């Protein structure tokens, strides 16, 4: 029987009760509609790994082949997901990135920004209920990182009641009862 090795996806803070950090994390959770602190720590951890790689590459000489190759790879990846602007493609700018830049690229935030959801939490619910697609693929992970080229293709899923799919359970029930489904109390379960 083979054992699967999992790598850590987040690190807990060194000081658990630092007031400024706790307040900042709570603000991020509210602003981006996150589920818990672990989602914040996960983003901070990925950012820390990217910044660590950039710091290490900055210690090498400018013409070092490793710095040129790996540096360009990091910069291209960050530009493709939309965290870094194309006119700021330097390793120095990677060190200036903040967790908010990554949280801005989540599918949940993008759905809310596109106006498909009434609020950031509504966006999360829509995604979890498989009502949102990116291109032709239905995505049900709120933390899905949306690339720049896929950003314009975020839309309501084809088979969802919001799209052109069949009506929802309540509307079908009302139509069977003869109410027509267009009552004022639509949201009643």
PDB file of C-alpha atoms in Angstrom:
ATOM      1  CA  UNK A   1       0.000   0.000   0.000  1.00  0.00           C
ATOM      2  CA  UNK A   2       1.498   3.340  -1.027  1.00  0.00           C
ATOM      3  CA  UNK A   3       1.384   6.364   1.227  1.00  0.00           C
ATOM      4  CA  UNK A   4       0.338   9.697  -0.211  1.00  0.00           C
ATOM      5  CA  UNK A   5       2.441  12.645   0.914  1.00  0.00           C
ATOM      6  CA  UNK A   6       0.549  15.922   1.214  1.00  0.00           C
ATOM      7  CA  UNK A   7       2.314  19.266   1.393  1.00  0.00           C
ATOM      8  CA  UNK A   8       1.131  22.014   3.713  1.00  0.00           C
ATOM      9  CA  UNK A   9      -1.149  24.582   2.135  1.00  0.00           C
ATOM     10  CA  UNK A  10      -1.049  27.137   4.968  1.00  0.00           C
ATOM     11  CA  UNK A  11       0.941  28.117   8.052  1.00  0.00           C
ATOM     12  CA  UNK A  12      -0.520  29.358  11.296  1.00  0.00           C
ATOM     13  CA  UNK A  13       0.731  32.728  12.590  1.00  0.00           C
ATOM     14  CA  UNK A  14       3.674  32.762  14.996  1.00  0.00           C
ATOM     15  CA  UNK A  15       1.838  35.010  17.455  1.00  0.00           C
ATOM     16  CA  UNK A  16      -1.749  33.795  17.800  1.00  0.00           C
ATOM     17  CA  UNK A  17      -3.165  36.861  19.588  1.00  0.00           C
ATOM     18  CA  UNK A  18      -1.584  39.866  17.875  1.00  0.00           C
ATOM     19  CA  UNK A  19      -4.336  42.486  17.753  1.00  0.00           C
ATOM     20  CA  UNK A  20      -3.392  44.234  14.479  1.00  0.00           C
ATOM     21  CA  UNK A  21      -3.084  40.946  12.593  1.00  0.00           C
ATOM     22  CA  UNK A  22      -6.384  39.619  13.979  1.00  0.00           C
ATOM     23  CA  UNK A  23      -8.181  42.818  12.963  1.00  0.00           C
ATOM     24  CA  UNK A  24      -6.619  42.770   9.494  1.00  0.00           C
ATOM     25  CA  UNK A  25      -7.578  39.107   8.947  1.00  0.00           C
ATOM     26  CA  UNK A  26     -11.151  39.755  10.061  1.00  0.00           C
ATOM     27  CA  UNK A  27     -11.346  42.710   7.648  1.00  0.00           C
ATOM     28  CA  UNK A  28     -10.118  40.493   4.787  1.00  0.00           C
ATOM     29  CA  UNK A  29     -12.657  37.770   5.660  1.00  0.00           C
ATOM     30  CA  UNK A  30     -15.492  40.306   5.576  1.00  0.00           C
ATOM     31  CA  UNK A  31     -14.304  42.100   2.448  1.00  0.00           C
ATOM     32  CA  UNK A  32     -13.731  38.975   0.336  1.00  0.00           C
ATOM     33  CA  UNK A  33     -16.417  36.723   1.881  1.00  0.00           C
ATOM     34  CA  UNK A  34     -14.029  34.035   3.132  1.00  0.00           C
ATOM     35  CA  UNK A  35     -15.128  31.084   5.233  1.00  0.00           C
ATOM     36  CA  UNK A  36     -12.423  31.150   7.904  1.00  0.00           C
ATOM     37  CA  UNK A  37      -8.931  32.369   8.823  1.00  0.00           C
ATOM     38  CA  UNK A  38      -7.377  29.342   7.114  1.00  0.00           C
ATOM     39  CA  UNK A  39      -8.362  30.766   3.714  1.00  0.00           C
ATOM     40  CA  UNK A  40      -6.445  33.960   4.565  1.00  0.00           C
ATOM     41  CA  UNK A  41      -3.441  31.984   5.826  1.00  0.00           C
ATOM     42  CA  UNK A  42      -3.426  29.887   2.634  1.00  0.00           C
ATOM     43  CA  UNK A  43      -3.147  32.980   0.439  1.00  0.00           C
ATOM     44  CA  UNK A  44      -0.451  34.444   2.710  1.00  0.00           C
ATOM     45  CA  UNK A  45       1.475  31.169   2.464  1.00  0.00           C
ATOM     46  CA  UNK A  46       1.416  31.082  -1.347  1.00  0.00           C
ATOM     47  CA  UNK A  47       2.490  34.731  -1.420  1.00  0.00           C
ATOM     48  CA  UNK A  48       5.302  33.985   1.031  1.00  0.00           C
ATOM     49  CA  UNK A  49       6.573  31.141  -1.182  1.00  0.00           C
ATOM     50  CA  UNK A  50       6.537  33.375  -4.282  1.00  0.00           C
ATOM     51  CA  UNK A  51       8.275  36.220  -2.453  1.00  0.00           C
ATOM     52  CA  UNK A  52      10.882  33.842  -1.043  1.00  0.00           C
ATOM     53  CA  UNK A  53      11.692  32.593  -4.556  1.00  0.00           C
ATOM     54  CA  UNK A  54      11.921  36.192  -5.833  1.00  0.00           C
ATOM     55  CA  UNK A  55      14.195  37.207  -2.926  1.00  0.00           C
ATOM     56  CA  UNK A  56      16.492  34.275  -3.621  1.00  0.00           C
ATOM     57  CA  UNK A  57      16.669  35.150  -7.337  1.00  0.00           C
ATOM     58  CA  UNK A  58      17.417  38.808  -6.556  1.00  0.00           C
ATOM     59  CA  UNK A  59      20.593  37.769  -4.721  1.00  0.00           C
ATOM     60  CA  UNK A  60      21.995  36.357  -7.991  1.00  0.00           C
ATOM     61  CA  UNK A  61      23.659  38.544 -10.660  1.00  0.00           C
ATOM     62  CA  UNK A  62      21.504  40.218 -13.313  1.00  0.00           C
ATOM     63  CA  UNK A  63      22.782  38.046 -16.177  1.00  0.00           C
ATOM     64  CA  UNK A  64      22.689  34.758 -14.257  1.00  0.00           C
ATOM     65  CA  UNK A  65      20.874  32.192 -16.476  1.00  0.00           C
ATOM     66  CA  UNK A  66      18.939  30.784 -13.493  1.00  0.00           C
ATOM     67  CA  UNK A  67      17.740  34.257 -12.485  1.00  0.00           C
ATOM     68  CA  UNK A  68      16.682  35.062 -16.050  1.00  0.00           C
ATOM     69  CA  UNK A  69      14.864  31.760 -16.605  1.00  0.00           C
ATOM     70  CA  UNK A  70      13.143  31.320 -13.211  1.00  0.00           C
ATOM     71  CA  UNK A  71      12.512  35.052 -12.790  1.00  0.00           C
ATOM     72  CA  UNK A  72      10.725  35.236 -16.129  1.00  0.00           C
ATOM     73  CA  UNK A  73       8.692  32.138 -15.240  1.00  0.00           C
ATOM     74  CA  UNK A  74       7.496  33.694 -11.962  1.00  0.00           C
ATOM     75  CA  UNK A  75       6.705  37.030 -13.618  1.00  0.00           C
ATOM     76  CA  UNK A  76       4.841  35.432 -16.546  1.00  0.00           C
ATOM     77  CA  UNK A  77       2.738  33.312 -14.200  1.00  0.00           C
ATOM     78  CA  UNK A  78       1.822  36.309 -12.012  1.00  0.00           C
ATOM     79  CA  UNK A  79       0.909  38.409 -15.063  1.00  0.00           C
ATOM     80  CA  UNK A  80      -1.198  35.575 -16.518  1.00  0.00           C
ATOM     81  CA  UNK A  81      -3.321  35.287 -13.375  1.00  0.00           C
ATOM     82  CA  UNK A  82      -3.600  39.079 -13.228  1.00  0.00           C
ATOM     83  CA  UNK A  83      -1.791  39.718  -9.947  1.00  0.00           C
ATOM     84  CA  UNK A  84       0.999  41.747 -11.581  1.00  0.00           C
ATOM     85  CA  UNK A  85       0.640  44.398 -14.318  1.00  0.00           C
ATOM     86  CA  UNK A  86       2.478  43.848 -17.588  1.00  0.00           C
ATOM     87  CA  UNK A  87       4.313  47.164 -17.220  1.00  0.00           C
ATOM     88  CA  UNK A  88       5.643  46.082 -13.797  1.00  0.00           C
ATOM     89  CA  UNK A  89       7.393  42.875 -14.868  1.00  0.00           C
ATOM     90  CA  UNK A  90      10.356  43.080 -12.468  1.00  0.00           C
ATOM     91  CA  UNK A  91      11.250  40.901  -9.508  1.00  0.00           C
ATOM     92  CA  UNK A  92      11.325  43.993  -7.263  1.00  0.00           C
ATOM     93  CA  UNK A  93       7.578  44.447  -7.787  1.00  0.00           C
ATOM     94  CA  UNK A  94       6.937  40.825  -6.752  1.00  0.00           C
ATOM     95  CA  UNK A  95       8.183  41.715  -3.260  1.00  0.00           C
ATOM     96  CA  UNK A  96       5.567  44.472  -3.074  1.00  0.00           C
ATOM     97  CA  UNK A  97       2.590  42.150  -3.640  1.00  0.00           C
ATOM     98  CA  UNK A  98      -0.068  41.903  -0.924  1.00  0.00           C
ATOM     99  CA  UNK A  99      -2.552  39.109  -0.091  1.00  0.00           C
ATOM    100  CA  UNK A 100      -5.351  41.383  -1.350  1.00  0.00           C
ATOM    101  CA  UNK A 101      -3.913  41.149  -4.881  1.00  0.00           C
ATOM    102  CA  UNK A 102      -4.426  37.371  -4.852  1.00  0.00           C
ATOM    103  CA  UNK A 103      -7.824  37.511  -3.109  1.00  0.00           C
ATOM    104  CA  UNK A 104      -8.938  39.915  -5.865  1.00  0.00           C
ATOM    105  CA  UNK A 105      -8.391  37.158  -8.464  1.00  0.00           C
ATOM    106  CA  UNK A 106     -10.621  34.556  -6.780  1.00  0.00           C
ATOM    107  CA  UNK A 107     -13.690  33.411  -8.709  1.00  0.00           C
ATOM    108  CA  UNK A 108     -15.906  34.485  -5.804  1.00  0.00           C
ATOM    109  CA  UNK A 109     -14.636  38.089  -5.994  1.00  0.00           C
ATOM    110  CA  UNK A 110     -14.828  38.167  -9.795  1.00  0.00           C
ATOM    111  CA  UNK A 111     -18.448  36.890  -9.831  1.00  0.00           C
ATOM    112  CA  UNK A 112     -19.418  39.666  -7.425  1.00  0.00           C
ATOM    113  CA  UNK A 113     -17.505  42.293  -9.438  1.00  0.00           C
ATOM    114  CA  UNK A 114     -19.175  41.207 -12.697  1.00  0.00           C
ATOM    115  CA  UNK A 115     -22.574  41.794 -11.093  1.00  0.00           C
ATOM    116  CA  UNK A 116     -23.746  38.176 -11.332  1.00  0.00           C
ATOM    117  CA  UNK A 117     -24.338  38.114  -7.558  1.00  0.00           C
ATOM    118  CA  UNK A 118     -25.989  40.570  -5.176  1.00  0.00           C
ATOM    119  CA  UNK A 119     -23.166  40.308  -2.625  1.00  0.00           C
ATOM    120  CA  UNK A 120     -19.835  38.590  -2.078  1.00  0.00           C
ATOM    121  CA  UNK A 121     -21.504  35.899   0.062  1.00  0.00           C
ATOM    122  CA  UNK A 122     -24.214  35.392  -2.568  1.00  0.00           C
ATOM    123  CA  UNK A 123     -21.425  34.832  -5.085  1.00  0.00           C
ATOM    124  CA  UNK A 124     -19.999  32.072  -2.897  1.00  0.00           C
ATOM    125  CA  UNK A 125     -23.394  30.372  -2.653  1.00  0.00           C
ATOM    126  CA  UNK A 126     -23.929  30.539  -6.432  1.00  0.00           C
ATOM    127  CA  UNK A 127     -20.504  28.989  -7.053  1.00  0.00           C
ATOM    128  CA  UNK A 128     -21.048  26.179  -4.537  1.00  0.00           C
ATOM    129  CA  UNK A 129     -24.438  25.403  -6.093  1.00  0.00           C
ATOM    130  CA  UNK A 130     -22.756  24.901  -9.500  1.00  0.00           C
ATOM    131  CA  UNK A 131     -24.537  27.855 -11.084  1.00  0.00           C
ATOM    132  CA  UNK A 132     -21.374  29.590 -12.377  1.00  0.00           C
ATOM    133  CA  UNK A 133     -19.174  28.582 -15.301  1.00  0.00           C
ATOM    134  CA  UNK A 134     -15.819  29.778 -16.596  1.00  0.00           C
ATOM    135  CA  UNK A 135     -15.849  29.348 -20.379  1.00  0.00           C
ATOM    136  CA  UNK A 136     -17.730  26.029 -20.802  1.00  0.00           C
ATOM    137  CA  UNK A 137     -16.583  24.481 -17.511  1.00  0.00           C
ATOM    138  CA  UNK A 138     -18.826  24.660 -14.432  1.00  0.00           C
ATOM    139  CA  UNK A 139     -16.631  25.595 -11.456  1.00  0.00           C
ATOM    140  CA  UNK A 140     -17.791  25.070  -7.885  1.00  0.00           C
ATOM    141  CA  UNK A 141     -14.655  26.171  -6.001  1.00  0.00           C
ATOM    142  CA  UNK A 142     -14.912  29.769  -4.708  1.00  0.00           C
ATOM    143  CA  UNK A 143     -11.108  30.044  -4.385  1.00  0.00           C
ATOM    144  CA  UNK A 144     -10.558  29.174  -8.076  1.00  0.00           C
ATOM    145  CA  UNK A 145      -7.975  31.653  -9.388  1.00  0.00           C
ATOM    146  CA  UNK A 146      -9.304  33.269 -12.558  1.00  0.00           C
ATOM    147  CA  UNK A 147      -6.746  34.016 -15.272  1.00  0.00           C
ATOM    148  CA  UNK A 148      -6.883  37.310 -17.132  1.00  0.00           C
ATOM    149  CA  UNK A 149      -7.910  35.707 -20.422  1.00  0.00           C
ATOM    150  CA  UNK A 150     -10.728  33.732 -18.732  1.00  0.00           C
ATOM    151  CA  UNK A 151     -12.092  36.714 -16.813  1.00  0.00           C
ATOM    152  CA  UNK A 152     -14.502  37.795 -19.555  1.00  0.00           C
ATOM    153  CA  UNK A 153     -15.875  34.253 -19.880  1.00  0.00           C
ATOM    154  CA  UNK A 154     -17.350  34.052 -16.338  1.00  0.00           C
ATOM    155  CA  UNK A 155     -21.077  33.511 -16.747  1.00  0.00           C
ATOM    156  CA  UNK A 156     -24.176  31.766 -15.398  1.00  0.00           C
ATOM    157  CA  UNK A 157     -24.160  28.018 -16.120  1.00  0.00           C
ATOM    158  CA  UNK A 158     -26.296  26.961 -19.078  1.00  0.00           C
ATOM    159  CA  UNK A 159     -28.331  24.362 -17.173  1.00  0.00           C
ATOM    160  CA  UNK A 160     -29.014  26.540 -14.108  1.00  0.00           C
ATOM    161  CA  UNK A 161     -32.445  28.066 -13.368  1.00  0.00           C
ATOM    162  CA  UNK A 162     -30.825  31.525 -13.727  1.00  0.00           C
ATOM    163  CA  UNK A 163     -29.612  30.593 -17.201  1.00  0.00           C
ATOM    164  CA  UNK A 164     -31.779  28.837 -19.768  1.00  0.00           C
ATOM    165  CA  UNK A 165     -32.142  25.630 -17.760  1.00  0.00           C
ATOM    166  CA  UNK A 166     -35.372  24.344 -16.284  1.00  0.00           C
ATOM    167  CA  UNK A 167     -37.148  26.336 -13.595  1.00  0.00           C
ATOM    168  CA  UNK A 168     -36.319  25.959  -9.922  1.00  0.00           C
ATOM    169  CA  UNK A 169     -38.124  23.628  -7.549  1.00  0.00           C
ATOM    170  CA  UNK A 170     -40.397  26.313  -6.060  1.00  0.00           C
ATOM    171  CA  UNK A 171     -41.440  27.712  -9.442  1.00  0.00           C
ATOM    172  CA  UNK A 172     -42.257  24.239 -10.788  1.00  0.00           C
ATOM    173  CA  UNK A 173     -44.316  23.514  -7.673  1.00  0.00           C
ATOM    174  CA  UNK A 174     -46.267  26.752  -8.105  1.00  0.00           C
ATOM    175  CA  UNK A 175     -46.847  26.079 -11.788  1.00  0.00           C
ATOM    176  CA  UNK A 176     -48.281  22.651 -10.934  1.00  0.00           C
ATOM    177  CA  UNK A 177     -50.524  24.269  -8.329  1.00  0.00           C
ATOM    178  CA  UNK A 178     -51.734  26.710 -11.005  1.00  0.00           C
ATOM    179  CA  UNK A 179     -50.192  29.838  -9.521  1.00  0.00           C
ATOM    180  CA  UNK A 180     -48.050  30.443 -12.611  1.00  0.00           C
ATOM    181  CA  UNK A 181     -44.817  30.819 -10.644  1.00  0.00           C
ATOM    182  CA  UNK A 182     -44.683  34.628 -10.817  1.00  0.00           C
ATOM    183  CA  UNK A 183     -45.922  35.420  -7.293  1.00  0.00           C
ATOM    184  CA  UNK A 184     -44.532  38.257  -5.186  1.00  0.00           C
ATOM    185  CA  UNK A 185     -43.072  35.863  -2.575  1.00  0.00           C
ATOM    186  CA  UNK A 186     -40.580  34.181  -4.958  1.00  0.00           C
ATOM    187  CA  UNK A 187     -37.922  33.414  -2.366  1.00  0.00           C
ATOM    188  CA  UNK A 188     -40.178  31.308  -0.141  1.00  0.00           C
ATOM    189  CA  UNK A 189     -38.910  27.742   0.253  1.00  0.00           C
TER     190      UNK A 189
END
